[in-house]
Amino acid sequence: MDARDKKFLERAIELSRQGMQGGSGGPFGCVIVMGDEIVGEGCNEVTSSNDPTAHAEVVAIRMACKKLGTYQLNDCEIFTSCEPCPMCLGAIYWARPKRVVYANTKEDAAEIEFDDDFIYTEINTPMTDRKIPFIHQPHPAAKKVFEDWKNWEGKIKY
């Protein structure tokens, strides 16, 4: 690992410690970098904000996007204290950074009772067999909104 990566990864790790000790949430931290500048950072804030989506990566992505005035982080890199969970993985792919560097693995997280295997398994389980029921109720009004989007000249694709 080069010195630059080490510096930003260690900042993410420090944020994980600060958040944990400060009572924000679980021991996770994230830094988003553009060039050599930190443009977003965060720690897990799930329990302090009562927001199950307030994972470190999501907090940092929101901050970086707000600061940069964009919903795409194409020129950015993400440094995180742990391999992203499925939700954060999805958010990262939507943000489209250049790369992700992480310290702990999902197996390390499972050892301290942050186990994402259940979610990974559910993703590949047929809708009818999932632990939380997903009920498909097609509706013509919903389909019409999609058709309107498809034909709308004012849309911004992402």
Coordinates of N, CA and C in Angstrom, one line a residue:
M1 N 0.9 -1.2 0.0 CA 0.0 0.0 0.0 C 0.9 1.2 0.0
D2 N 0.6 2.2 -0.9 CA 1.4 3.4 -0.9 C 1.0 4.3 0.2
A3 N 1.8 5.4 0.4 CA 1.6 6.3 1.5 C 0.3 7.0 1.4
R4 N -0.1 7.4 0.2 CA -1.4 8.1 0.0 C -2.5 7.3 0.5
D5 N -2.6 6.0 0.0 CA -3.7 5.1 0.3 C -3.7 4.9 1.8
K6 N -2.5 4.7 2.4 CA -2.4 4.4 3.8 C -3.0 5.6 4.6
K7 N -2.7 6.8 4.2 CA -3.1 8.0 4.9 C -4.7 8.1 4.9
F8 N -5.3 7.9 3.8 CA -6.7 8.0 3.7 C -7.5 6.8 4.3
L9 N -6.9 5.6 4.2 CA -7.5 4.5 4.9 C -7.4 4.6 6.4
E10 N -6.3 5.2 6.9 CA -6.1 5.4 8.3 C -7.1 6.5 8.8
R11 N -7.4 7.4 8.0 CA -8.4 8.4 8.4 C -9.8 7.8 8.5
A12 N -10.1 6.9 7.6 CA -11.4 6.2 7.7 C -11.5 5.3 8.9
I13 N -10.3 4.7 9.3 CA -10.3 3.9 10.5 C -10.4 4.7 11.7
E14 N -9.8 5.9 11.7 CA -9.9 6.8 12.9 C -11.4 7.3 13.0
L15 N -12.1 7.5 11.9 CA -13.5 7.9 12.0 C -14.3 6.8 12.5
S16 N -13.9 5.5 12.2 CA -14.7 4.4 12.8 C -14.5 4.4 14.3
R17 N -13.3 4.6 14.8 CA -13.1 4.6 16.2 C -13.8 5.8 16.9
Q18 N -13.7 7.0 16.3 CA -14.4 8.2 16.9 C -15.9 8.0 16.9
G19 N -16.5 7.5 15.9 CA -17.9 7.2 15.9 C -18.4 6.2 16.9
M20 N -17.6 5.2 17.0 CA -17.9 4.1 18.0 C -17.8 4.7 19.4
Q21 N -16.7 5.3 19.7 CA -16.5 5.9 21.1 C -17.4 7.0 21.4
G22 N -17.9 7.8 20.3 CA -18.8 8.9 20.6 C -20.2 8.5 20.6
G23 N -20.5 7.2 20.4 CA -21.9 6.7 20.5 C -22.7 6.9 19.3
S24 N -22.0 7.2 18.1 CA -22.8 7.4 16.9 C -23.4 6.2 16.3
G25 N -22.7 5.1 16.4 CA -23.1 3.8 15.8 C -22.0 2.8 15.8
G26 N -22.1 1.8 14.9 CA -21.1 0.8 14.8 C -19.8 1.3 14.4
P27 N -18.7 0.4 14.5 CA -17.3 0.8 14.3 C -17.0 0.8 12.8
F28 N -17.5 1.8 12.1 CA -17.3 1.9 10.6 C -17.1 3.4 10.3
G29 N -16.1 3.6 9.4 CA -15.7 5.0 8.9 C -15.4 5.0 7.5
C30 N -15.6 6.1 6.8 CA -15.4 6.2 5.4 C -14.9 7.6 5.0
V31 N -14.0 7.6 4.0 CA -13.5 8.9 3.5 C -13.6 8.8 2.0
I32 N -14.1 9.9 1.4 CA -14.1 10.0 -0.1 C -13.2 11.1 -0.5
V33 N -12.3 10.8 -1.5 CA -11.2 11.6 -1.9 C -11.3 11.9 -3.4
M34 N -11.1 13.2 -3.7 CA -10.9 13.6 -5.1 C -9.5 14.2 -5.2
G35 N -8.6 13.5 -6.0 CA -7.2 13.9 -6.0 C -6.6 13.7 -4.7
D36 N -6.2 14.7 -4.0 CA -5.6 14.6 -2.7 C -6.5 15.3 -1.6
E37 N -7.7 15.6 -2.0 CA -8.6 16.3 -1.0 C -9.7 15.4 -0.6
I38 N -10.0 15.4 0.7 CA -11.1 14.7 1.3 C -12.4 15.6 1.0
V39 N -13.3 15.0 0.2 CA -14.5 15.8 -0.2 C -15.8 15.2 0.6
G40 N -15.6 14.1 1.3 CA -16.7 13.6 2.1 C -16.1 12.6 3.1
E41 N -16.7 12.6 4.3 CA -16.3 11.6 5.2 C -17.5 11.3 6.2
G42 N -17.4 10.2 6.9 CA -18.5 9.9 7.8 C -18.2 8.7 8.6
C43 N -18.9 8.5 9.7 CA -18.9 7.3 10.5 C -20.3 6.8 10.5
N44 N -20.5 5.6 11.0 CA -21.8 5.0 11.1 C -22.6 5.8 12.1
E45 N -23.8 6.2 11.7 CA -24.7 7.0 12.6 C -26.0 6.4 12.8
V46 N -26.1 5.1 12.6 CA -27.4 4.4 12.6 C -28.1 4.6 13.9
T47 N -27.5 4.3 15.1 CA -28.2 4.3 16.3 C -28.4 5.7 16.8
S48 N -27.5 6.7 16.5 CA -27.6 8.0 17.0 C -28.6 8.8 16.2
S49 N -28.9 8.4 15.0 CA -29.8 9.2 14.1 C -31.1 8.4 13.9
N50 N -31.2 7.1 14.5 CA -32.3 6.3 14.2 C -32.6 6.1 12.7
D51 N -31.5 6.0 12.0 CA -31.6 5.9 10.5 C -30.8 4.6 10.1
P52 N -31.5 3.5 9.7 CA -30.8 2.3 9.3 C -30.0 2.5 8.0
T53 N -30.2 3.6 7.3 CA -29.3 3.8 6.1 C -28.1 4.7 6.4
A54 N -27.9 5.1 7.6 CA -26.8 6.0 7.9 C -25.5 5.3 8.2
H55 N -25.2 4.4 7.2 CA -23.9 3.8 7.3 C -22.8 4.8 6.9
A56 N -21.6 4.5 7.3 CA -20.5 5.4 7.0 C -20.3 5.8 5.6
E57 N -20.4 4.8 4.7 CA -20.3 5.0 3.3 C -21.4 5.9 2.7
V58 N -22.6 5.7 3.2 CA -23.8 6.5 2.7 C -23.6 7.9 3.2
V59 N -23.2 8.1 4.5 CA -23.0 9.4 5.1 C -22.0 10.2 4.3
A60 N -20.9 9.5 4.0 CA -19.8 10.1 3.2 C -20.2 10.4 1.8
I61 N -20.9 9.5 1.1 CA -21.4 9.8 -0.2 C -22.3 11.0 -0.3
R62 N -23.2 11.1 0.7 CA -24.1 12.3 0.7 C -23.3 13.6 0.9
M63 N -22.3 13.5 1.8 CA -21.5 14.7 2.0 C -20.7 15.1 0.7
A64 N -20.1 14.1 0.1 CA -19.3 14.4 -1.1 C -20.1 14.9 -2.2
C65 N -21.3 14.3 -2.4 CA -22.2 14.8 -3.5 C -22.7 16.2 -3.3
K66 N -23.0 16.5 -2.0 CA -23.5 17.8 -1.7 C -22.3 18.8 -1.9
K67 N -21.2 18.5 -1.5 CA -20.0 19.4 -1.6 C -19.7 19.6 -3.1
L68 N -19.7 18.6 -3.9 CA -19.3 18.7 -5.3 C -20.4 19.1 -6.2
G69 N -21.7 19.1 -5.7 CA -22.8 19.5 -6.5 C -23.1 18.5 -7.6
T70 N -23.0 17.2 -7.3 CA -23.2 16.2 -8.3 C -23.7 14.9 -7.6
Y71 N -24.3 14.0 -8.4 CA -24.8 12.7 -7.9 C -23.8 11.6 -8.4
Q72 N -22.8 12.0 -9.1 CA -21.8 11.0 -9.6 C -20.4 11.4 -9.0
L73 N -19.7 10.4 -8.5 CA -18.4 10.6 -8.0 C -17.3 10.0 -8.8
N74 N -17.4 10.1 -10.1 CA -16.6 9.5 -11.1 C -15.1 9.8 -10.9
D75 N -14.7 10.9 -10.4 CA -13.3 11.3 -10.2 C -12.9 11.0 -8.8
C76 N -13.6 10.3 -8.0 CA -13.3 10.1 -6.6 C -13.0 8.7 -6.3
E77 N -12.3 8.5 -5.1 CA -12.0 7.2 -4.6 C -12.6 7.1 -3.2
I78 N -13.0 5.9 -2.8 CA -13.6 5.7 -1.5 C -12.6 4.8 -0.7
F79 N -12.4 5.3 0.6 CA -11.6 4.5 1.5 C -12.5 4.3 2.7
T80 N -12.6 3.0 3.1 CA -13.6 2.6 4.1 C -12.9 1.6 5.1
S81 N -13.3 1.7 6.3 CA -12.7 0.8 7.3 C -13.1 -0.6 7.2
C82 N -14.2 -0.9 6.4 CA -14.6 -2.3 6.3 C -15.3 -2.5 4.9
E83 N -15.2 -3.7 4.4 CA -15.8 -4.0 3.1 C -17.3 -3.6 3.2
P84 N -17.8 -2.9 2.2 CA -19.1 -2.4 2.3 C -20.2 -3.5 2.3
C85 N -21.3 -3.2 3.1 CA -22.4 -4.1 3.1 C -23.2 -4.0 1.8
P86 N -24.2 -4.9 1.6 CA -24.9 -4.8 0.3 C -25.6 -3.5 0.0
M87 N -26.1 -2.8 1.0 CA -26.7 -1.5 0.8 C -25.7 -0.5 0.4
C88 N -24.5 -0.5 1.1 CA -23.5 0.5 0.7 C -22.9 0.1 -0.6
L89 N -22.8 -1.2 -0.9 CA -22.3 -1.6 -2.2 C -23.2 -1.0 -3.3
G90 N -24.5 -1.1 -3.2 CA -25.4 -0.5 -4.1 C -25.2 1.0 -4.2
A91 N -25.1 1.7 -3.1 CA -24.9 3.1 -3.1 C -23.6 3.5 -3.9
I92 N -22.5 2.7 -3.6 CA -21.2 3.0 -4.3 C -21.4 2.8 -5.8
Y93 N -22.0 1.7 -6.2 CA -22.2 1.5 -7.6 C -23.0 2.7 -8.3
W94 N -24.0 3.2 -7.6 CA -24.8 4.3 -8.1 C -23.9 5.5 -8.2
A95 N -23.0 5.7 -7.2 CA -22.2 6.9 -7.2 C -21.0 6.8 -8.2
R96 N -20.6 5.6 -8.6 CA -19.6 5.4 -9.7 C -18.2 6.0 -9.4
P97 N -17.7 5.7 -8.2 CA -16.3 6.1 -8.0 C -15.3 5.3 -8.8
K98 N -14.0 5.8 -8.8 CA -13.0 5.1 -9.6 C -12.6 3.8 -8.9
R99 N -12.6 3.8 -7.6 CA -12.2 2.5 -6.9 C -12.6 2.7 -5.4
V100 N -12.5 1.5 -4.7 CA -12.8 1.4 -3.3 C -11.6 0.7 -2.6
V101 N -11.1 1.3 -1.5 CA -10.1 0.6 -0.8 C -10.7 0.4 0.6
Y102 N -10.6 -0.9 1.1 CA -11.2 -1.2 2.4 C -10.2 -2.0 3.3
A103 N -10.4 -1.9 4.6 CA -9.5 -2.6 5.6 C -10.1 -3.9 6.0
N104 N -11.1 -3.9 6.9 CA -11.6 -5.2 7.4 C -12.5 -5.8 6.3
T105 N -12.7 -7.1 6.4 CA -13.5 -7.8 5.4 C -14.9 -8.0 6.0
K106 N -15.9 -8.5 5.2 CA -17.2 -8.8 5.7 C -17.2 -10.0 6.7
E107 N -16.2 -10.8 6.5 CA -16.0 -11.9 7.5 C -15.6 -11.4 8.8
D108 N -14.7 -10.4 8.8 CA -14.3 -9.7 10.1 C -15.5 -9.1 10.7
A109 N -16.3 -8.5 9.9 CA -17.5 -7.8 10.5 C -18.5 -8.9 11.1
A110 N -18.6 -10.0 10.4 CA -19.5 -11.1 10.9 C -19.0 -11.5 12.3
E111 N -17.7 -11.5 12.5 CA -17.2 -12.0 13.8 C -17.5 -11.1 15.0
I112 N -17.9 -9.8 14.7 CA -18.3 -8.9 15.7 C -19.9 -8.6 15.6
E113 N -20.6 -9.6 15.0 CA -22.0 -9.6 14.9 C -22.6 -8.6 13.9
F114 N -21.9 -8.2 12.9 CA -22.4 -7.4 11.8 C -22.3 -8.4 10.6
D115 N -23.3 -9.2 10.5 CA -23.3 -10.3 9.5 C -24.2 -10.0 8.3
D116 N -23.7 -9.8 7.2 CA -24.5 -9.4 6.0 C -24.9 -10.6 5.2
D117 N -24.5 -11.8 5.6 CA -24.8 -13.0 4.8 C -26.3 -13.2 4.6
F118 N -27.1 -12.9 5.6 CA -28.5 -13.0 5.5 C -29.0 -12.2 4.3
I119 N -28.5 -10.9 4.2 CA -29.0 -10.1 3.1 C -28.5 -10.6 1.7
Y120 N -27.2 -11.0 1.7 CA -26.7 -11.6 0.4 C -27.6 -12.8 0.0
T121 N -28.0 -13.6 1.0 CA -28.8 -14.8 0.7 C -30.2 -14.4 0.2
E122 N -30.8 -13.4 0.9 CA -32.1 -12.9 0.5 C -32.1 -12.4 -0.9
I123 N -31.1 -11.7 -1.3 CA -31.0 -11.1 -2.6 C -31.2 -12.2 -3.7
N124 N -30.6 -13.3 -3.5 CA -30.7 -14.4 -4.5 C -31.9 -15.4 -4.2
T125 N -32.7 -15.1 -3.2 CA -33.9 -15.9 -2.9 C -35.1 -15.5 -3.7
P126 N -35.8 -16.4 -4.3 CA -37.1 -16.0 -5.0 C -37.9 -15.1 -4.1
M127 N -38.6 -14.1 -4.7 CA -39.5 -13.2 -3.9 C -40.4 -13.9 -3.0
T128 N -41.0 -15.0 -3.5 CA -42.0 -15.8 -2.8 C -41.4 -16.5 -1.5
D129 N -40.1 -16.6 -1.5 CA -39.5 -17.4 -0.4 C -38.7 -16.5 0.6
R130 N -38.7 -15.2 0.4 CA -38.0 -14.3 1.3 C -38.6 -14.2 2.7
K131 N -37.7 -13.9 3.6 CA -38.1 -13.7 5.0 C -39.1 -12.6 5.2
I132 N -38.9 -11.5 4.5 CA -39.8 -10.4 4.5 C -40.6 -10.5 3.2
P133 N -41.9 -10.6 3.3 CA -42.7 -10.8 2.0 C -42.6 -9.6 1.1
F134 N -42.4 -9.9 -0.2 CA -42.4 -8.9 -1.2 C -43.6 -9.3 -2.1
I135 N -44.6 -8.4 -2.2 CA -45.8 -8.7 -2.9 C -45.9 -7.8 -4.1
H136 N -45.9 -8.4 -5.3 CA -46.0 -7.6 -6.6 C -47.5 -7.3 -6.8
Q137 N -47.8 -6.1 -6.9 CA -49.2 -5.6 -7.2 C -49.1 -4.6 -8.4
P138 N -49.1 -5.1 -9.6 CA -49.0 -4.2 -10.8 C -50.2 -3.2 -10.7
H139 N -49.9 -2.0 -11.2 CA -50.9 -1.0 -11.2 C -50.7 -0.1 -12.5
P140 N -51.8 0.1 -13.2 CA -51.6 0.9 -14.5 C -51.1 2.3 -14.3
A141 N -51.4 3.0 -13.1 CA -50.9 4.3 -12.9 C -49.4 4.3 -12.7
A142 N -48.9 3.3 -12.1 CA -47.4 3.2 -11.9 C -46.8 3.0 -13.2
K143 N -47.3 2.1 -14.0 CA -46.8 1.9 -15.4 C -46.8 3.2 -16.2
K144 N -47.9 4.0 -16.1 CA -48.1 5.2 -16.8 C -46.9 6.2 -16.5
V145 N -46.6 6.3 -15.2 CA -45.5 7.2 -14.8 C -44.2 6.7 -15.5
F146 N -43.9 5.4 -15.5 CA -42.7 5.0 -16.2 C -42.8 5.3 -17.7
E147 N -43.9 5.1 -18.3 CA -44.1 5.5 -19.7 C -43.8 7.0 -20.0
D148 N -44.4 7.8 -19.0 CA -44.2 9.3 -19.1 C -42.7 9.6 -19.0
W149 N -42.0 8.9 -18.1 CA -40.6 9.1 -17.9 C -39.8 8.8 -19.2
K150 N -40.2 7.7 -19.8 CA -39.5 7.2 -21.0 C -39.6 8.2 -22.1
N151 N -40.7 8.9 -22.2 CA -41.0 9.9 -23.3 C -40.7 11.3 -22.8
W152 N -40.3 11.6 -21.6 CA -40.1 12.9 -21.1 C -38.8 13.5 -21.6
E153 N -38.9 14.6 -22.3 CA -37.6 15.2 -22.9 C -36.8 15.9 -21.8
G154 N -37.4 16.3 -20.7 CA -36.7 17.0 -19.6 C -36.0 16.1 -18.6
K155 N -36.0 14.8 -18.8 CA -35.3 13.9 -17.8 C -33.8 14.1 -17.8
I156 N -33.2 13.8 -16.7 CA -31.8 13.7 -16.5 C -31.5 12.3 -16.3
K157 N -30.8 11.6 -17.2 CA -30.5 10.2 -17.0 C -29.3 10.0 -16.0
Y158 N -29.4 9.0 -15.3 CA -28.4 8.6 -14.3 C -28.2 7.1 -14.2

